[in-house]
mmCIF file of C-alpha atoms in Angstrom:
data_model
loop_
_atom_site.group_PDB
_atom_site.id
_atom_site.type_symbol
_atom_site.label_atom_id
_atom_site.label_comp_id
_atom_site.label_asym_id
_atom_site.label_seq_id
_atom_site.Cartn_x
_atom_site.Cartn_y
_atom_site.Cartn_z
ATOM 1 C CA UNK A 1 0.000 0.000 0.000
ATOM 2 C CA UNK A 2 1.243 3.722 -0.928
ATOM 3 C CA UNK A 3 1.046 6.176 2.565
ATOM 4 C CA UNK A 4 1.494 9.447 2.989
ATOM 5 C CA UNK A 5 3.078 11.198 5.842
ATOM 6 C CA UNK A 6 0.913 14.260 4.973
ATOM 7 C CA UNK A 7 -2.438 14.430 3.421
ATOM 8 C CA UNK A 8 -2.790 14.860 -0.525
ATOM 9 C CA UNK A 9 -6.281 14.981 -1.775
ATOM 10 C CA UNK A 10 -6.745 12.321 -4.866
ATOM 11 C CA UNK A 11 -9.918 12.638 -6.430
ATOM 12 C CA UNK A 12 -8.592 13.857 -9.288
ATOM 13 C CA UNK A 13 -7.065 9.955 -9.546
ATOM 14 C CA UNK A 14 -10.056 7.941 -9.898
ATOM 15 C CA UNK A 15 -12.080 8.297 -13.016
ATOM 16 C CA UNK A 16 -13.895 6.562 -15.153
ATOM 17 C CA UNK A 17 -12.165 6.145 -18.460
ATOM 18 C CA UNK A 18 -13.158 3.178 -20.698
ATOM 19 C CA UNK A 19 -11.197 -0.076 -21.675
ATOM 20 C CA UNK A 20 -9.279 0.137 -25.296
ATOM 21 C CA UNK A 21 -8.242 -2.401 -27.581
ATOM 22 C CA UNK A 22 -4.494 -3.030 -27.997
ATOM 23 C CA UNK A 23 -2.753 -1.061 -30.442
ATOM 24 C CA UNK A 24 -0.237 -3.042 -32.852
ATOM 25 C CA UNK A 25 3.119 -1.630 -31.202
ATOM 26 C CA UNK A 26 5.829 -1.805 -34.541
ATOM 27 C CA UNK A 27 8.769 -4.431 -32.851
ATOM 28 C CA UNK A 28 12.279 -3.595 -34.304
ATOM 29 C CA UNK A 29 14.537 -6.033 -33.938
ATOM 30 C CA UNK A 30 18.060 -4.498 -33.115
ATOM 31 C CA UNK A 31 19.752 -7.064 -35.153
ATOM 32 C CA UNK A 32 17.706 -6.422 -38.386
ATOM 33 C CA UNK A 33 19.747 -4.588 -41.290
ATOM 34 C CA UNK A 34 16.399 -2.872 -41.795
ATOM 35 C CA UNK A 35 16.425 -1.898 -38.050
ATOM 36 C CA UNK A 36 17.317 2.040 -39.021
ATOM 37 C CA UNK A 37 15.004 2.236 -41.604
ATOM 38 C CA UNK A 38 12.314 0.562 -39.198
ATOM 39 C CA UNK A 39 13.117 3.036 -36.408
ATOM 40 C CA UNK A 40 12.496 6.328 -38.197
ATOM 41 C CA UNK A 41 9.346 5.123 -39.336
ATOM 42 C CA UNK A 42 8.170 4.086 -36.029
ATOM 43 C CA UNK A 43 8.790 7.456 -34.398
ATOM 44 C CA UNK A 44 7.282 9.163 -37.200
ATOM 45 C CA UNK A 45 4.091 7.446 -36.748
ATOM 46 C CA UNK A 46 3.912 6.958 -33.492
ATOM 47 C CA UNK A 47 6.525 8.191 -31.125
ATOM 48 C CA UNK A 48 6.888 4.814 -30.285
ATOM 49 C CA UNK A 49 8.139 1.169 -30.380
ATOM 50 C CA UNK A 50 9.293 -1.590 -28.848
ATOM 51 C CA UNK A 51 12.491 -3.288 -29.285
ATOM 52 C CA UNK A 52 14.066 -7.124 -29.130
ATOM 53 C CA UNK A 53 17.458 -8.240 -29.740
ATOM 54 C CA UNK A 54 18.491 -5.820 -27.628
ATOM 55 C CA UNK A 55 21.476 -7.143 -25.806
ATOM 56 C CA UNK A 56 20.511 -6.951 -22.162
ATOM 57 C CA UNK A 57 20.269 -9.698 -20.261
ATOM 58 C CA UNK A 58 17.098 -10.937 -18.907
ATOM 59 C CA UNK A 59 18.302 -11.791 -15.431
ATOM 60 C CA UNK A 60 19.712 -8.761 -15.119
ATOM 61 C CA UNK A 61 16.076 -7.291 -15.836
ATOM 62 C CA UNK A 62 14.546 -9.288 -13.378
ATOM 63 C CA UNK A 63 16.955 -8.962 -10.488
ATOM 64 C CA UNK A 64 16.563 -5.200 -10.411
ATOM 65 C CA UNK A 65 12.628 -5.273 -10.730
ATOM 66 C CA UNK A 66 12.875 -7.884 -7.849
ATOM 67 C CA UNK A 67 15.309 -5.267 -5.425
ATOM 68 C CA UNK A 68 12.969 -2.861 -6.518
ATOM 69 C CA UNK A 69 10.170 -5.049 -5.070
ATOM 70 C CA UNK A 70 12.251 -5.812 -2.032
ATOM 71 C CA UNK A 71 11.938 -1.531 -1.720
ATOM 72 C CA UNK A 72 8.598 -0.944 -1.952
ATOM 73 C CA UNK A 73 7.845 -3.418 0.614
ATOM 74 C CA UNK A 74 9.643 -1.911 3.159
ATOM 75 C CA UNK A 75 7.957 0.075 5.864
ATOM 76 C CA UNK A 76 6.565 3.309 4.852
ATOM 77 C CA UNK A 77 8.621 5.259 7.563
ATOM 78 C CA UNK A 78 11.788 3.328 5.937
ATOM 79 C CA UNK A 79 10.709 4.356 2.607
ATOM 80 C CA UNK A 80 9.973 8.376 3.701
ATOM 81 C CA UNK A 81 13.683 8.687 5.021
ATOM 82 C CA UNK A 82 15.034 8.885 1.345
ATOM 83 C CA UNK A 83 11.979 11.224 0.812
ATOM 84 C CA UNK A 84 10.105 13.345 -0.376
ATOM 85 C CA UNK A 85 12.270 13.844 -3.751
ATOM 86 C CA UNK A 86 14.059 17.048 -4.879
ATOM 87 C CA UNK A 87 13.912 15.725 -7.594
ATOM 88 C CA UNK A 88 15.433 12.488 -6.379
ATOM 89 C CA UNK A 89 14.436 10.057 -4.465
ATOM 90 C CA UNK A 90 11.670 8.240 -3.237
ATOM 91 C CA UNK A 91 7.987 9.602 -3.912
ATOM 92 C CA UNK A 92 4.100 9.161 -2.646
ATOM 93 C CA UNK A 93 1.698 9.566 -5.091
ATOM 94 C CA UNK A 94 2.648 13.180 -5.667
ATOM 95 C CA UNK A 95 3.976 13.563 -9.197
ATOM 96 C CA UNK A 96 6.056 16.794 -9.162
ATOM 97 C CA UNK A 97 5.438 19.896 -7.141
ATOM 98 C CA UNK A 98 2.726 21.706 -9.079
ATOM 99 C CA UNK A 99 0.225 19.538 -7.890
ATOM 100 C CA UNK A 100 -0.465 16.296 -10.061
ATOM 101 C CA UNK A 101 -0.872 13.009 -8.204
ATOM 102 C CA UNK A 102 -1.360 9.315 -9.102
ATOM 103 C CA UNK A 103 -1.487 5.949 -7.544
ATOM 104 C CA UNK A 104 1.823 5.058 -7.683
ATOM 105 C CA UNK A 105 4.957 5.493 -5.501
ATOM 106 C CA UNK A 106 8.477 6.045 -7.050
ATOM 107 C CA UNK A 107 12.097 6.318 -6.846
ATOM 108 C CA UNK A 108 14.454 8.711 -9.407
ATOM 109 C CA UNK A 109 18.115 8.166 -9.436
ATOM 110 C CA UNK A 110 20.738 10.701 -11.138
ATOM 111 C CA UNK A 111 22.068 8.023 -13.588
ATOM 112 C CA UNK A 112 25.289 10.312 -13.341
ATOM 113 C CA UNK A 113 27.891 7.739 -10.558
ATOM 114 C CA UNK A 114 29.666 11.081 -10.357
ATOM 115 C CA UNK A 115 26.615 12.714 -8.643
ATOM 116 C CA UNK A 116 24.970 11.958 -5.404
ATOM 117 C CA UNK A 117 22.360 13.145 -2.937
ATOM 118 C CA UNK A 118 21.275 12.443 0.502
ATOM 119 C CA UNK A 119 17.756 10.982 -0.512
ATOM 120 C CA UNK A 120 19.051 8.805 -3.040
ATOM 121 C CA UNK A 121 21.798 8.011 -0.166
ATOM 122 C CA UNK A 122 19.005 7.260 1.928
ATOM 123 C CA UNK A 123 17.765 4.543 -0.469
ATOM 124 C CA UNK A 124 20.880 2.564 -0.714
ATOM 125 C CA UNK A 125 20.948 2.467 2.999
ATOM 126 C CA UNK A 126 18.109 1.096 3.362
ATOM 127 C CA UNK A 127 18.207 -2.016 1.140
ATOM 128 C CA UNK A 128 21.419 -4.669 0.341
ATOM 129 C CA UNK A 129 24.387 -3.688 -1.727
ATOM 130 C CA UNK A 130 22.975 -6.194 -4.813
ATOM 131 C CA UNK A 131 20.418 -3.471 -5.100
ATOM 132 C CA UNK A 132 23.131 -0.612 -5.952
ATOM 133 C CA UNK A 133 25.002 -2.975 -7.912
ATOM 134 C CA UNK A 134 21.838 -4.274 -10.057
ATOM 135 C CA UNK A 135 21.176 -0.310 -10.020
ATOM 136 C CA UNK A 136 24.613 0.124 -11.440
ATOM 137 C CA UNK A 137 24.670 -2.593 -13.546
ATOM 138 C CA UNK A 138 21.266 -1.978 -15.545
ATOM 139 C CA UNK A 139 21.822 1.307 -16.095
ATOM 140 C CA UNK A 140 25.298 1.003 -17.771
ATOM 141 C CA UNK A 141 23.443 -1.792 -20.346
ATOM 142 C CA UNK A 142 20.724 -0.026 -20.687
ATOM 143 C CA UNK A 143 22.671 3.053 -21.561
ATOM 144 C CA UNK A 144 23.824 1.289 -24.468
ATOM 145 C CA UNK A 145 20.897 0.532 -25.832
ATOM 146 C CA UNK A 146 20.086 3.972 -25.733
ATOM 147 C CA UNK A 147 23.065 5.125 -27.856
ATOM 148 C CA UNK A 148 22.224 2.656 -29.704
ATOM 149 C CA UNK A 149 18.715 3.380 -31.057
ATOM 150 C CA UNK A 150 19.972 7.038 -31.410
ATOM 151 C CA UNK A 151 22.869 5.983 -33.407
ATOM 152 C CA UNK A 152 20.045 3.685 -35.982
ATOM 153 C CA UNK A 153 18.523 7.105 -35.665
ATOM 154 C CA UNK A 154 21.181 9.270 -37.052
ATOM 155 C CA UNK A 155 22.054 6.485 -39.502
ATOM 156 C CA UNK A 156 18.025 6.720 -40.801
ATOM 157 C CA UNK A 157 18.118 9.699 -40.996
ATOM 158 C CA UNK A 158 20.883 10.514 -43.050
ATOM 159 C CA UNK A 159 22.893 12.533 -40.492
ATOM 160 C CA UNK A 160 26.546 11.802 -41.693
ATOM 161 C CA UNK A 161 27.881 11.846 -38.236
ATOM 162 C CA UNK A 162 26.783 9.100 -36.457
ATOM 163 C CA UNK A 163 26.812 9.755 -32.932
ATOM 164 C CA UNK A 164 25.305 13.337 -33.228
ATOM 165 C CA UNK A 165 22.490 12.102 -31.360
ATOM 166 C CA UNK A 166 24.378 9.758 -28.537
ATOM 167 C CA UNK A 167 27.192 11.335 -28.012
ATOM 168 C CA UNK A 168 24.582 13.740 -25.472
ATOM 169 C CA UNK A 169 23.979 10.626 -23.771
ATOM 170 C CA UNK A 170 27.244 9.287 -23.504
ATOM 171 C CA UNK A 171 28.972 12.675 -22.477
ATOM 172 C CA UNK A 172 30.065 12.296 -18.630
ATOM 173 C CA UNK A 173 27.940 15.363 -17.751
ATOM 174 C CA UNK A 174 25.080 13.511 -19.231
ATOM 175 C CA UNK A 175 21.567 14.614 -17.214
ATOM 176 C CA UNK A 176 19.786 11.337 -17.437
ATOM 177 C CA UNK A 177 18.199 9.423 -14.860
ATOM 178 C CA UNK A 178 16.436 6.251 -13.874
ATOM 179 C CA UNK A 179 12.633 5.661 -12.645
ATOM 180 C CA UNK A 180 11.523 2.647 -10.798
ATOM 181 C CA UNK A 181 7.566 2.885 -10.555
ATOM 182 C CA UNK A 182 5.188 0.864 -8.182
ATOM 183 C CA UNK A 183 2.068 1.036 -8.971
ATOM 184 C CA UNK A 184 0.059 -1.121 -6.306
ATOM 185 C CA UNK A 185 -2.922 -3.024 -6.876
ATOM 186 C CA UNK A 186 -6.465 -0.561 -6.285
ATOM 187 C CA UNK A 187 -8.359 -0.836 -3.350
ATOM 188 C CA UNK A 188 -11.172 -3.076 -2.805
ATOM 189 C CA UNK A 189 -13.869 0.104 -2.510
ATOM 190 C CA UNK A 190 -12.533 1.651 -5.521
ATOM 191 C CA UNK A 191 -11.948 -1.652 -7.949
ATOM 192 C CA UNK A 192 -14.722 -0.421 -10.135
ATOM 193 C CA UNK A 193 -13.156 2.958 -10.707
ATOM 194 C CA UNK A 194 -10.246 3.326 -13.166
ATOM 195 C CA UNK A 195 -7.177 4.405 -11.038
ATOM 196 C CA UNK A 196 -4.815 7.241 -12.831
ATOM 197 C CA UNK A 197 -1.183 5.428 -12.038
ATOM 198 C CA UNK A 198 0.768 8.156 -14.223
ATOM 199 C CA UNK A 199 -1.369 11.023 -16.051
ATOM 200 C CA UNK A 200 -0.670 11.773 -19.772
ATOM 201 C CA UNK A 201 2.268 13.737 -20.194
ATOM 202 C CA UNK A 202 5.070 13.773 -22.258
ATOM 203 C CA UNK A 203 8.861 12.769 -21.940
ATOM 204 C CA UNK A 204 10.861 15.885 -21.855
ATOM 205 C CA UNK A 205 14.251 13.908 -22.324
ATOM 206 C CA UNK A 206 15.537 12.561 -25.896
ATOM 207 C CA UNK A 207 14.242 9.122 -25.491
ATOM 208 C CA UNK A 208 12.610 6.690 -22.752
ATOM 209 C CA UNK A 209 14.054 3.103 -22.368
ATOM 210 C CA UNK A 210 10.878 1.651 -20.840
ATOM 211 C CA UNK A 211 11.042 -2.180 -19.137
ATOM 212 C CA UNK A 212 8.033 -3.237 -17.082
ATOM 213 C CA UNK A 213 6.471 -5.979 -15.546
ATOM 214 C CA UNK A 214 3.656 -8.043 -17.346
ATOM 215 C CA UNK A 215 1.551 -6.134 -15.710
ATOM 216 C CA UNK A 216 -0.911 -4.343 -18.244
ATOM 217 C CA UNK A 217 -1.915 -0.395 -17.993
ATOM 218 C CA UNK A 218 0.501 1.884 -20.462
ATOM 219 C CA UNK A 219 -1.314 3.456 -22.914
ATOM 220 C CA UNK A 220 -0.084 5.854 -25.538
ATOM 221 C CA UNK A 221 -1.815 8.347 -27.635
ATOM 222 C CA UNK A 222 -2.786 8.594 -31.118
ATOM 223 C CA UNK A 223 -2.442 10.668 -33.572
ATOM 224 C CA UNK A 224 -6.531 11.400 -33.690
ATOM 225 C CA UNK A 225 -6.178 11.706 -29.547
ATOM 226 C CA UNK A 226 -7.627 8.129 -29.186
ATOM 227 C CA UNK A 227 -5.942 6.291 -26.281
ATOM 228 C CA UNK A 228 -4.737 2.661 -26.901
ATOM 229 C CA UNK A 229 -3.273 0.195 -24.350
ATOM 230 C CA UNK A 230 -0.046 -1.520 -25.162
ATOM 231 C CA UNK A 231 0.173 -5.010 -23.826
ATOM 232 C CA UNK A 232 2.770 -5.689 -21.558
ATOM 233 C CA UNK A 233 6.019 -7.636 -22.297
ATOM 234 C CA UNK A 234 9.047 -7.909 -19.468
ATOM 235 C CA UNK A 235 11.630 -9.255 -22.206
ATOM 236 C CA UNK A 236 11.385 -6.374 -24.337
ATOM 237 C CA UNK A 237 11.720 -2.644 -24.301
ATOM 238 C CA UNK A 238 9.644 0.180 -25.506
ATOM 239 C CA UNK A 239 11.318 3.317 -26.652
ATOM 240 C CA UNK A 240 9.619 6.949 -26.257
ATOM 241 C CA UNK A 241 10.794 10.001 -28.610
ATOM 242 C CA UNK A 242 11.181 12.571 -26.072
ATOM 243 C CA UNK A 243 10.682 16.487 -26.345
ATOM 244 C CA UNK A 244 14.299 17.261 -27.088
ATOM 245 C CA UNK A 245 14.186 14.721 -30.109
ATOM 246 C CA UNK A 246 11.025 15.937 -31.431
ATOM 247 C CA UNK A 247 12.280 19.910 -31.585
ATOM 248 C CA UNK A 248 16.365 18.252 -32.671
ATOM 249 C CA UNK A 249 13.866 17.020 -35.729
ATOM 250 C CA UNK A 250 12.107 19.655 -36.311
ATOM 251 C CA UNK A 251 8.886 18.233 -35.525
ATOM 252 C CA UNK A 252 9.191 14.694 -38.011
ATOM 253 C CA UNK A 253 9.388 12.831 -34.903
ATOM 254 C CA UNK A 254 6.776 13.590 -32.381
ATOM 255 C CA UNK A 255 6.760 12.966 -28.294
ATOM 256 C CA UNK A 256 4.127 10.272 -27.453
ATOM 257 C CA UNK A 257 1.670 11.328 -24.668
ATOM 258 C CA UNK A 258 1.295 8.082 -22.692
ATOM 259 C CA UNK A 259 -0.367 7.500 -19.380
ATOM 260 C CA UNK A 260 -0.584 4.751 -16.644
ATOM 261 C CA UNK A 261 -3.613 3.008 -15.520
ATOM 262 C CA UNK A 262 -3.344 1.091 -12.006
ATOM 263 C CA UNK A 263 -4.562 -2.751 -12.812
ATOM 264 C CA UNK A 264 -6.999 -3.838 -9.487
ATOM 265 C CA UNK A 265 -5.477 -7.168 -9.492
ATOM 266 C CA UNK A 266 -1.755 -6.565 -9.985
ATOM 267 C CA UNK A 267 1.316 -4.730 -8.969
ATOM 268 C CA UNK A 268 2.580 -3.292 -11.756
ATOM 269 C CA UNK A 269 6.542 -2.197 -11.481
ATOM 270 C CA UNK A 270 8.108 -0.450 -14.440
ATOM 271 C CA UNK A 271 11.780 0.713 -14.793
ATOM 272 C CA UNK A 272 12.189 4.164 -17.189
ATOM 273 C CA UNK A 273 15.700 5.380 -18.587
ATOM 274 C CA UNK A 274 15.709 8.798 -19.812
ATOM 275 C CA UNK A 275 18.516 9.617 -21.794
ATOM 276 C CA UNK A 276 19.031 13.189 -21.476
ATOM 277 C CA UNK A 277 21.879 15.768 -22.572
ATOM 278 C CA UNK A 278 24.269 17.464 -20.194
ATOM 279 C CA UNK A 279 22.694 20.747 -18.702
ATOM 280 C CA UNK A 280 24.509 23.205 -20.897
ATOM 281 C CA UNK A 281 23.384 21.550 -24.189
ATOM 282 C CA UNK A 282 21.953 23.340 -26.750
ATOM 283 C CA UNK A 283 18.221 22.242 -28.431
ATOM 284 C CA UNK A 284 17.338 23.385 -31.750
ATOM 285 C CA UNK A 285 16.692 21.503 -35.009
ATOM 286 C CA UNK A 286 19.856 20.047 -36.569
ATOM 287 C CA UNK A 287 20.973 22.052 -38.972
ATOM 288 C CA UNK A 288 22.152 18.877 -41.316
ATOM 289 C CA UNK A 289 18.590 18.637 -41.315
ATOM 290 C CA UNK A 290 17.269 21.601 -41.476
ATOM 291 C CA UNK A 291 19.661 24.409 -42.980
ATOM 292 C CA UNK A 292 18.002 27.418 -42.839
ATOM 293 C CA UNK A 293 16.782 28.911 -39.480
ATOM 294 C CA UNK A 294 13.768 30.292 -40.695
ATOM 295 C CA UNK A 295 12.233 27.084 -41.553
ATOM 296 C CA UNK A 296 12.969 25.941 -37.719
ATOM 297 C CA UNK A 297 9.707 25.367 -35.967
ATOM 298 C CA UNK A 298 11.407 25.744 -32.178
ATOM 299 C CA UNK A 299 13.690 28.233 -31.073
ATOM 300 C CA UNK A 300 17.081 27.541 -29.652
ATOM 301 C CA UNK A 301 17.491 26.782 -26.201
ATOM 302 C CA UNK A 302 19.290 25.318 -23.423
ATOM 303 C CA UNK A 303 18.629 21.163 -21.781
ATOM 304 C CA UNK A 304 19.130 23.184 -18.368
ATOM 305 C CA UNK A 305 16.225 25.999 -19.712
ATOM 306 C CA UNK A 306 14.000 23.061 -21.183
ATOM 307 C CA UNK A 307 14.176 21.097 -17.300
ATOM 308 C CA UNK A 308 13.644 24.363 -15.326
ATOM 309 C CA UNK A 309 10.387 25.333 -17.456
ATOM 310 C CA UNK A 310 9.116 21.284 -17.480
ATOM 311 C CA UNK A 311 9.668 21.136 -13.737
ATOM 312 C CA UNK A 312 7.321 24.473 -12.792
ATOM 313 C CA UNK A 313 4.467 23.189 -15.444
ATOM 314 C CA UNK A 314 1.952 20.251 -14.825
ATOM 315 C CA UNK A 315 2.296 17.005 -15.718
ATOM 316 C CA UNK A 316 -0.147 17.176 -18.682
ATOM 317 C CA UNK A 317 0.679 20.905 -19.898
ATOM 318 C CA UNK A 318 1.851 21.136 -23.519
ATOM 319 C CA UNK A 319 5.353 21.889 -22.685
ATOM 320 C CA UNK A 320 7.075 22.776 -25.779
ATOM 321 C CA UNK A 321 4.520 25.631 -26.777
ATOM 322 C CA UNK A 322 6.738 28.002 -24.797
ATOM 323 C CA UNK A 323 9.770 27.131 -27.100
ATOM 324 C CA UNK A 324 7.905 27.053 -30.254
ATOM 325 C CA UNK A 325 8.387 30.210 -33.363
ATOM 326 C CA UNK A 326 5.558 32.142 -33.630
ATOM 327 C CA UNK A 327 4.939 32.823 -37.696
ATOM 328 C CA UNK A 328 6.029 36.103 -39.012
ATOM 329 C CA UNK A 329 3.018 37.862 -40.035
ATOM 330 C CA UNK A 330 3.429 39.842 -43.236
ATOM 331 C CA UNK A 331 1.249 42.756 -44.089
ATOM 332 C CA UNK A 332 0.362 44.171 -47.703
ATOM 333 C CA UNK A 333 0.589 47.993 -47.645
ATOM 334 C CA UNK A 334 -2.473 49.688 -49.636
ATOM 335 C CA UNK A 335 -1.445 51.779 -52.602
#
């Protein structure tokens, strides 16, 4: 069960939003010479895939969900010592600080071994040293995967320079992170409500590594704003464009609002990598793909600009209308 120390009202959680068919989620196959090719298309349409053949190892994948586990289950007043999160850390149903809430509890980790804080301290000290290590260890492999896709990214889309994309991710002052989400199973009272786990939003990062449990409940959104659930599968991982990706391409690839809901018969535990630039990165469209400013859709701006401005807006806002070019308006003089 998720407690809070302090009260948080969550009415806004519980709604009644219907059951949707499974959407056909495109699989790429890391090991297909078509992979590139398969990838581009995928985030064109949908902002969204899932991948196989991708090199991690499954027990790997399951020892860290199981720590994870071993976490949640601890008493609540062990849990609240590495909380509340700022940003990391562990969290209570509040999603951010503007408000938003959801049945689910969390922990975020700075993915960067070089930087450290005392709630994520707190964690480690409360479960074994496997869970660090698995921490450690997942993270590195599934930071490869990450460069990887962008790399088939760069390669798809013509961009001569391969790691033009990855090379963000793999800098040392990289500012990703990792996620590990509980979402517990509903309440008996409430079992014929839909429980919000995670409200739509966007990624703000340049791409989500997503590995869950076969627990059902992600849904992404279409193009025509229909919702569709994605079935579950814990060998494979699904892949988000984020915000930064979608401006770096000028809009061809779009961010995928997705969402949560809370199963009320399962536990569902999912583990997020969000491969982000270093701080002082700049974001605008790639000029090897688009050469002249004027046709840019987003203006220029820093990662460190683009996290201050996500972190003060709500979970659901339409972030990147801030950073978006307003048309020059021309005017016809009368003569």
């Amino acid at each position: 069960m998720v407690v809070l120390s302090q009260h948080v009202a969550l009415d806004n959680h519980l709604s009644v939003i219907p059951t949707y068919k499974p959407v056909l989620v495109p699989v790429v196959d890391l090991t297909d010479p078509e992979a590139k090719t398969l990838i581009v298309k995928a985030c064109e349409e949908f902002g969204f895939f899932k991948v196989v053949n991708h090199g991690v190892r499954p027990d790997l994948m399951t020892r860290l969900e199981q720590e994870a586990v071993g976490f949640f289950a601890l008493p609540q007043s062990l849990k609240n010592q590495a909380g509340p999160p700022e940003p990391y850390g562990y969290g209570s149903k509040r999603i951010g600080p503007n408000g938003d809430v959801g049945w689910i509890e969390y922990i975020l980790l700075n993915a960067n071994p070089q930087l450290t804080s005392p709630k994520t301290s707190a964690i480690f000290r409360q479960t074994p040293q496997i869970f660090r290590e698995a921490v450690e260890e997942y993270m590195k492999e599934v930071k490869e995967v990450t460069c990887k896709v962008l790399e088939m990214v760069a390669e798809g889309l013509g961009i001569e320079t391969r790691d033009t994309l990855s090379k963000m991710v793999r800098d040392e002052k990289s500012d990703s992170c990792l996620r590990m989400n509980h979402y517990p199973t509903a309440e008996e009272e409430a079992e014929k409500m839909v429980k919000v786990g995670f409200g739509e939003h966007t990624d703000p990062q340049i791409i989500s590594v997503l590995r869950s449990n076969n627990t059902a409940g992600l849904q992404i959104c279409m193009k025509d704003g229909s919702w569709v659930a994605v079935p579950p599968d814990q060998s494979s991982f699904f892949i988000n464009v984020g915000d930064a990706l979608q401006v770096m391409t000028n809009g061809r690839f779009k961010s995928v609002k997705h969402r949560v809901l809370a199963d009320t018969r399962r536990s569902r535990v999912s583990m997020i990598y969000f491969g982000g630039p270093p701080l002082s990165q700049k974001i605008a469209p790639l000029p090897c793909l688009v050469p002249k400013q004027e046709d840019w859709l987003y203006k220029e701006f820093t990662w460190s600009q683009y996290k201050s401005s996500a972190y003060k807006s709500k979970l659901g806002d339409y972030r990147l209308g801030l950073f978006e070019k307003q048309p020059l308006l021309t005017h016809r003089s009368n003569v």
